[in-house]
Tab-separated table of C-alpha atoms and ligand atoms in Angstrom:
chain	number	residue	atom	x	y	z
T	10	MET	CA	-1.538	9.848	-3.240
T	11	LEU	CA	-4.311	12.339	-2.576
T	12	LEU	CA	-2.514	15.703	-2.882
T	13	THR	CA	0.063	15.161	-5.605
T	14	GLY	CA	1.440	18.447	-6.941
T	15	LYS	CA	-0.792	20.666	-4.803
T	16	THR	CA	0.849	23.599	-3.028
T	17	ILE	CA	-0.286	23.926	0.585
T	18	VAL	CA	0.722	26.652	3.040
T	19	VAL	CA	0.402	25.832	6.746
T	20	THR	CA	0.645	28.691	9.251
T	21	GLY	CA	2.192	27.806	12.599
T	22	GLY	CA	3.451	24.735	10.772
T	23	ASN	CA	6.416	23.764	12.945
T	24	SER	CA	4.508	22.602	16.038
T	25	GLY	CA	1.512	20.551	17.165
T	26	ILE	CA	-1.399	20.323	14.736
T	27	GLY	CA	0.428	22.366	12.077
T	28	GLU	CA	3.396	20.008	12.138
T	29	ALA	CA	1.071	17.007	11.744
T	30	ILE	CA	-0.634	18.705	8.775
T	31	VAL	CA	2.774	19.334	7.168
T	32	LEU	CA	3.765	15.671	7.531
T	33	ALA	CA	0.410	14.327	6.334
T	34	ALA	CA	0.220	16.669	3.321
T	35	ALA	CA	3.804	15.936	2.276
T	36	ALA	CA	3.163	12.196	2.603
T	37	GLU	CA	0.244	12.625	0.177
T	38	GLY	CA	2.485	14.315	-2.408
T	39	ALA	CA	1.839	18.014	-1.687
T	40	ASN	CA	4.444	20.772	-1.989
T	41	VAL	CA	4.377	22.221	1.537
T	42	VAL	CA	5.209	25.714	2.771
T	43	ILE	CA	5.829	25.722	6.520
T	44	ASP	CA	5.125	29.117	8.065
T	45	TYR	CA	6.796	29.695	11.416
T	46	VAL	CA	7.547	32.600	13.734
T	47	ALA	CA	9.744	30.901	16.352
T	48	HIS	CA	12.079	27.918	16.661
T	49	PRO	CA	13.662	27.883	13.176
T	50	GLU	CA	15.577	24.742	14.232
T	51	GLU	CA	12.258	22.871	14.503
T	52	THR	CA	11.355	23.985	10.980
T	53	THR	CA	14.737	22.814	9.685
T	54	ALA	CA	14.280	19.429	11.387
T	55	LEU	CA	10.748	19.103	9.983
T	56	ILE	CA	11.900	19.862	6.440
T	57	ALA	CA	14.610	17.197	6.828
T	58	GLN	CA	11.970	14.711	8.040
T	59	VAL	CA	9.723	15.482	5.048
T	60	GLU	CA	12.607	15.194	2.582
T	61	ALA	CA	13.861	11.949	4.138
T	62	ALA	CA	10.424	10.487	3.414
T	63	GLY	CA	10.630	11.670	-0.215
T	64	GLY	CA	8.449	14.791	0.181
T	65	ARG	CA	8.908	18.488	-0.597
T	66	ALA	CA	8.781	21.357	1.921
T	67	VAL	CA	10.235	24.819	2.459
T	68	GLY	CA	10.083	27.131	5.455
T	69	VAL	CA	9.045	30.779	5.477
T	70	ARG	CA	9.367	32.957	8.539
T	71	ALA	CA	6.216	35.093	8.746
T	72	ASP	CA	4.474	36.586	11.758
T	73	VAL	CA	0.873	36.054	10.701
T	74	SER	CA	-0.355	38.822	12.993
T	75	LYS	CA	1.189	41.221	10.448
T	76	VAL	CA	-0.602	41.610	7.126
T	77	ALA	CA	2.618	42.350	5.197
T	78	ASP	CA	4.150	39.080	6.485
T	79	VAL	CA	1.032	37.142	5.462
T	80	GLN	CA	1.231	38.571	1.947
T	81	THR	CA	4.951	37.741	1.741
T	82	MET	CA	4.173	34.173	2.851
T	83	ILE	CA	1.661	33.671	0.030
T	84	ARG	CA	3.996	35.323	-2.517
T	85	THR	CA	6.860	33.043	-1.423
T	86	ALA	CA	4.682	29.975	-1.892
T	87	VAL	CA	3.782	31.004	-5.436
T	88	GLU	CA	7.385	31.948	-6.301
T	89	THR	CA	8.639	28.607	-4.938
T	90	TYR	CA	6.086	26.192	-6.370
T	91	GLY	CA	4.414	28.202	-9.155
T	92	ARG	CA	0.900	28.286	-7.712
T	93	LEU	CA	-1.186	28.055	-4.529
T	94	ASP	CA	-3.853	25.412	-3.932
T	95	VAL	CA	-4.546	25.344	-0.182
T	96	LEU	CA	-3.969	27.740	2.712
T	97	VAL	CA	-4.383	26.397	6.243
T	98	ASN	CA	-4.883	29.220	8.767
T	99	ASN	CA	-3.683	27.150	11.727
T	100	ALA	CA	-1.514	29.443	13.886
T	101	GLY	CA	-3.051	30.279	17.233
T	102	ILE	CA	-2.352	31.256	20.818
T	103	GLU	CA	-4.302	31.602	24.038
T	104	THR	CA	-3.842	33.679	27.203
T	105	ARG	CA	-6.002	31.647	29.603
T	106	THR	CA	-7.409	34.831	31.119
T	107	SER	CA	-10.982	35.581	32.139
T	108	VAL	CA	-13.161	38.507	31.094
T	109	LEU	CA	-12.241	40.185	34.399
T	110	GLU	CA	-8.486	39.682	33.956
T	111	THR	CA	-7.845	40.146	30.227
T	112	THR	CA	-5.731	43.211	29.436
T	113	GLU	CA	-5.936	45.306	26.292
T	114	ASP	CA	-2.590	43.847	25.251
T	115	ASP	CA	-3.808	40.249	25.848
T	116	PHE	CA	-6.900	40.934	23.771
T	117	ASP	CA	-5.087	42.629	20.883
T	118	THR	CA	-2.421	39.916	20.708
T	119	VAL	CA	-4.900	37.028	20.663
T	120	MET	CA	-7.094	38.739	18.080
T	121	ALA	CA	-4.109	39.534	15.854
T	122	VAL	CA	-2.586	36.032	15.930
T	123	ASN	CA	-5.833	34.057	15.799
T	124	LEU	CA	-8.368	36.153	13.880
T	125	LYS	CA	-6.678	38.998	11.976
T	126	SER	CA	-4.190	36.450	10.599
T	127	ALA	CA	-6.994	34.215	9.332
T	128	PHE	CA	-8.884	37.160	7.818
T	129	PHE	CA	-5.934	38.552	5.886
T	130	GLY	CA	-4.591	35.093	5.093
T	131	THR	CA	-7.969	34.304	3.555
T	132	GLN	CA	-7.846	37.585	1.624
T	133	ALA	CA	-4.296	37.027	0.320
T	134	ALA	CA	-5.007	33.422	-0.700
T	135	ALA	CA	-8.322	34.345	-2.328
T	136	ARG	CA	-6.684	37.132	-4.352
T	137	GLN	CA	-4.082	34.620	-5.564
T	138	PHE	CA	-6.784	32.066	-6.450
T	139	VAL	CA	-8.731	34.683	-8.417
T	140	ALA	CA	-5.548	35.796	-10.232
T	141	GLN	CA	-4.439	32.261	-11.180
T	142	GLY	CA	-7.992	30.973	-11.903
T	143	GLY	CA	-9.513	27.588	-11.145
T	144	GLY	CA	-10.598	28.146	-7.548
T	145	GLY	CA	-8.839	27.000	-4.387
T	146	LEU	CA	-9.286	25.960	-0.775
T	147	ILE	CA	-8.898	27.945	2.435
T	148	LEU	CA	-9.002	26.009	5.697
T	149	THR	CA	-9.252	27.698	9.060
T	150	VAL	CA	-8.608	26.026	12.403
T	151	SER	CA	-10.922	27.309	15.098
T	152	SER	CA	-11.846	25.174	18.117
T	153	VAL	CA	-14.920	23.769	19.810
T	154	HIS	CA	-14.663	27.115	21.612
T	155	GLU	CA	-15.916	28.880	18.484
T	156	ASP	CA	-19.310	27.978	19.895
T	157	TRP	CA	-18.757	26.600	23.383
T	158	PRO	CA	-17.748	28.989	26.181
T	159	MET	CA	-14.498	28.249	28.027
T	160	PRO	CA	-14.500	30.205	31.285
T	161	GLY	CA	-11.036	31.636	31.896
T	162	ASN	CA	-10.085	31.838	28.198
T	163	ALA	CA	-12.300	34.687	27.058
T	164	ALA	CA	-10.323	36.376	24.271
T	165	TYR	CA	-9.488	32.966	22.759
T	166	CYS	CA	-13.188	32.027	22.597
T	167	VAL	CA	-14.067	35.392	21.037
T	168	SER	CA	-11.328	34.990	18.403
T	169	LYS	CA	-12.501	31.479	17.525
T	170	GLY	CA	-16.118	32.647	17.241
T	171	GLY	CA	-14.836	35.240	14.783
T	172	ILE	CA	-13.134	32.533	12.731
T	173	ARG	CA	-16.439	30.686	12.505
T	174	MET	CA	-18.127	33.767	11.040
T	175	LEU	CA	-15.126	34.485	8.793
T	176	THR	CA	-15.503	30.980	7.345
T	177	ARG	CA	-19.200	31.414	6.708
T	178	THR	CA	-18.967	34.909	5.232
T	179	ALA	CA	-15.888	34.266	3.091
T	180	GLY	CA	-17.305	30.930	1.943
T	181	VAL	CA	-20.475	32.628	0.721
T	182	GLU	CA	-18.623	35.529	-0.912
T	183	LEU	CA	-15.960	33.404	-2.589
T	184	GLY	CA	-18.111	30.463	-3.718
T	185	PRO	CA	-18.821	32.054	-7.114
T	186	HIS	CA	-15.032	32.094	-7.718
T	187	GLY	CA	-14.828	28.345	-7.062
T	188	ILE	CA	-13.030	29.039	-3.795
T	189	ARG	CA	-14.071	26.893	-0.827
T	190	VAL	CA	-13.616	27.978	2.796
T	191	VAL	CA	-13.928	25.281	5.441
T	192	ASN	CA	-13.293	25.521	9.162
T	193	ILE	CA	-12.080	22.708	11.422
T	194	ALA	CA	-13.035	22.839	15.103
T	195	PRO	CA	-10.860	20.452	17.118
T	196	GLY	CA	-11.638	19.440	20.662
T	197	ALA	CA	-8.702	18.748	23.007
T	198	VAL	CA	-5.558	17.730	21.097
T	199	ALA	CA	-2.244	16.599	22.609
T	200	THR	CA	0.001	19.514	21.572
T	201	PRO	CA	2.253	22.059	23.337
T	202	ILE	CA	-0.693	24.485	23.694
T	203	ASN	CA	-2.103	22.024	26.295
T	204	ALA	CA	1.196	21.366	28.096
T	205	SER	CA	-0.045	22.699	31.455
T	206	THR	CA	-3.149	20.464	31.333
T	207	GLU	CA	-1.180	17.402	30.247
T	208	SER	CA	1.279	17.812	33.120
T	209	ASP	CA	-1.532	17.804	35.711
T	210	PRO	CA	-2.948	14.273	36.305
T	211	LEU	CA	-6.108	15.593	37.993
T	212	LYS	CA	-6.915	17.916	35.087
T	213	MET	CA	-6.217	15.099	32.608
T	214	LYS	CA	-8.530	12.712	34.476
T	215	ALA	CA	-11.325	15.304	34.423
T	216	LEU	CA	-10.721	16.090	30.753
T	217	ASP	CA	-10.589	12.469	29.601
T	218	GLY	CA	-13.729	11.784	31.644
T	219	ALA	CA	-15.585	14.575	29.828
T	220	ILE	CA	-14.714	13.215	26.370
T	221	PRO	CA	-17.041	10.442	25.141
T	222	LEU	CA	-14.087	8.780	23.336
T	223	GLY	CA	-12.173	8.978	26.627
T	224	ARG	CA	-8.974	10.679	25.405
T	225	MET	CA	-7.484	13.715	23.721
T	226	ALA	CA	-6.950	13.595	19.961
T	227	GLU	CA	-3.532	13.044	18.441
T	228	PRO	CA	-2.501	15.876	16.078
T	229	ALA	CA	-2.448	13.372	13.185
T	230	GLU	CA	-6.189	12.815	13.667
T	231	ILE	CA	-6.796	16.486	12.825
T	232	ALA	CA	-4.335	16.323	9.924
T	233	ASP	CA	-6.264	13.364	8.440
T	234	VAL	CA	-9.333	15.603	8.196
T	235	VAL	CA	-7.275	18.306	6.470
T	236	VAL	CA	-6.086	15.754	3.897
T	237	PHE	CA	-9.672	14.680	3.242
T	238	LEU	CA	-10.873	18.287	2.851
T	239	ALA	CA	-7.975	19.097	0.476
T	240	SER	CA	-8.200	15.861	-1.493
T	241	GLY	CA	-10.905	16.725	-3.984
T	242	ARG	CA	-13.267	14.290	-2.251
T	243	ALA	CA	-14.844	17.141	-0.285
T	244	GLY	CA	-15.560	19.385	-3.243
T	245	TYR	CA	-19.100	20.310	-2.192
T	246	MET	CA	-18.143	21.442	1.323
T	247	THR	CA	-17.836	25.164	1.989
T	248	ALA	CA	-18.812	27.906	4.440
T	249	THR	CA	-19.114	25.409	7.266
T	250	THR	CA	-17.319	23.944	10.288
T	251	VAL	CA	-16.191	20.332	10.651
T	252	VAL	CA	-16.099	19.436	14.354
T	253	VAL	CA	-13.410	16.881	15.350
T	254	ASP	CA	-13.848	16.601	19.100
T	255	GLY	CA	-14.377	13.013	20.259
T	256	GLY	CA	-17.919	14.081	21.183
T	257	ILE	CA	-16.912	16.540	23.945
T	258	MET	CA	-19.204	19.319	22.721
T	259	GLN	CA	-22.282	17.213	23.438
T	260	GLY	CA	-21.418	17.788	27.115
T	261	SER	CA	-23.509	15.142	28.900
T	262	VAL	CA	-23.124	15.192	32.701
T	263	GLY	CA	-24.736	11.770	33.280
T	264	LEU	CA	-26.076	12.403	36.806
J	317	NAD	N1	-4.403	21.617	20.894
J	317	NAD	C1	-5.724	21.783	21.077
J	317	NAD	O1	-6.324	21.206	22.006
J	317	NAD	C2	-6.511	22.668	20.157
J	317	NAD	C3	-7.903	22.582	20.189
J	317	NAD	C4	-8.656	23.385	19.359
J	317	NAD	C5	-8.023	24.257	18.503
J	317	NAD	N2	-6.666	24.324	18.484
J	317	NAD	C6	-6.058	25.271	17.554
J	317	NAD	O2	-5.149	24.600	16.713
J	317	NAD	C7	-4.166	25.526	16.254
J	317	NAD	C8	-2.782	24.930	16.456
J	317	NAD	O3	-2.540	24.818	17.839
J	317	NAD	P1	-1.658	23.653	18.491
J	317	NAD	O4	-2.511	22.940	19.453
J	317	NAD	O5	-0.966	22.878	17.454
J	317	NAD	O6	-0.630	24.509	19.386
J	317	NAD	P2	0.912	24.827	19.189
J	317	NAD	O7	1.222	25.825	20.243
J	317	NAD	O8	1.690	23.562	19.133
J	317	NAD	O9	0.986	25.496	17.747
J	317	NAD	C9	0.666	26.843	17.501
J	317	NAD	C10	1.563	27.346	16.385
J	317	NAD	O10	1.226	28.703	16.066
J	317	NAD	C11	2.454	29.400	15.933
J	317	NAD	N3	2.275	30.841	16.073
J	317	NAD	C12	1.970	31.542	17.197
J	317	NAD	N4	1.979	32.858	16.929
J	317	NAD	C13	2.294	32.995	15.612
J	317	NAD	C14	2.467	34.097	14.750
J	317	NAD	N5	2.305	35.349	15.180
J	317	NAD	N6	2.808	33.875	13.459
J	317	NAD	C15	2.978	32.609	13.009
J	317	NAD	N7	2.823	31.517	13.779
J	317	NAD	C16	2.481	31.710	15.068
J	317	NAD	C17	3.342	28.803	16.996
J	317	NAD	O11	4.705	29.154	16.810
J	317	NAD	C18	3.048	27.329	16.786
J	317	NAD	O12	3.802	26.839	15.698
J	317	NAD	C19	-4.407	26.821	17.039
J	317	NAD	O13	-5.134	27.729	16.248
J	317	NAD	C20	-5.236	26.358	18.211
J	317	NAD	O14	-6.045	27.378	18.750
J	317	NAD	C21	-5.894	23.553	19.284
């Protein structure tokens, strides 16, 4: 197993990509901390699924838009499993509003859940890594929209662009401590965040047609990349983004 004995915290871990990361990490022998803010019953069911397969997981309720909650989440991980090895800043939301429509509240909420959470999660994890010694790994989950405009989802794109720069800056600053910071930029993934697209056959046809591999990713295909990055086989990767998008960012129109 690739992650035996490593403690990994996954924010937004009871749904979609986070849930897949929890299952994949536990299957590779990690001790998993599942952060969640809603649907405690889904966290309970996920823990039962992990334990039934012989893995170890606990849940911690923490709203990652609040710095105190983020710090409590990291402290709980260390109190439960004795150390921290990997933080995955995965939690995220979108408002699907344009520059013209986005309200101050929309903007603040998206920035707090997507970007502030990743910044202070990175800070809390890095402080723990420095205190315990031996380095560590911080993964952030941005999106192809860290770099690729999505009209009608303005605040989301801005938050993901911020995550890209957080990864690069923190990776450079923290490298001398042996701490790696790597960002994953998924393309379209079949999760609840895309429910409205998935329920519309016309939108799905257009989306699948724009993806060179011809389909959305399964959440497990993003989790596989997380396992690789956390496995010790990616030890020279830091301050960079790994794009996992089926080729969609290359955006050929083929006229
Ligand atoms: N699905 C995609 O196509 C796609 C593509 C690129 C990037 N992403 C990113 O992947 C990440 C996971 O998204 P997903 O597709 O699995 O969607 P999802 O809606 O299934 O999962 C998002 C998770 O974040 C949690 N969350 C929201 N606000 C929170 C808060 N304040 N505190 C703690 N947790 C909170 C939700 O409860 C949920 O568990 C997000 O950052 C998203 O932007 C998704």
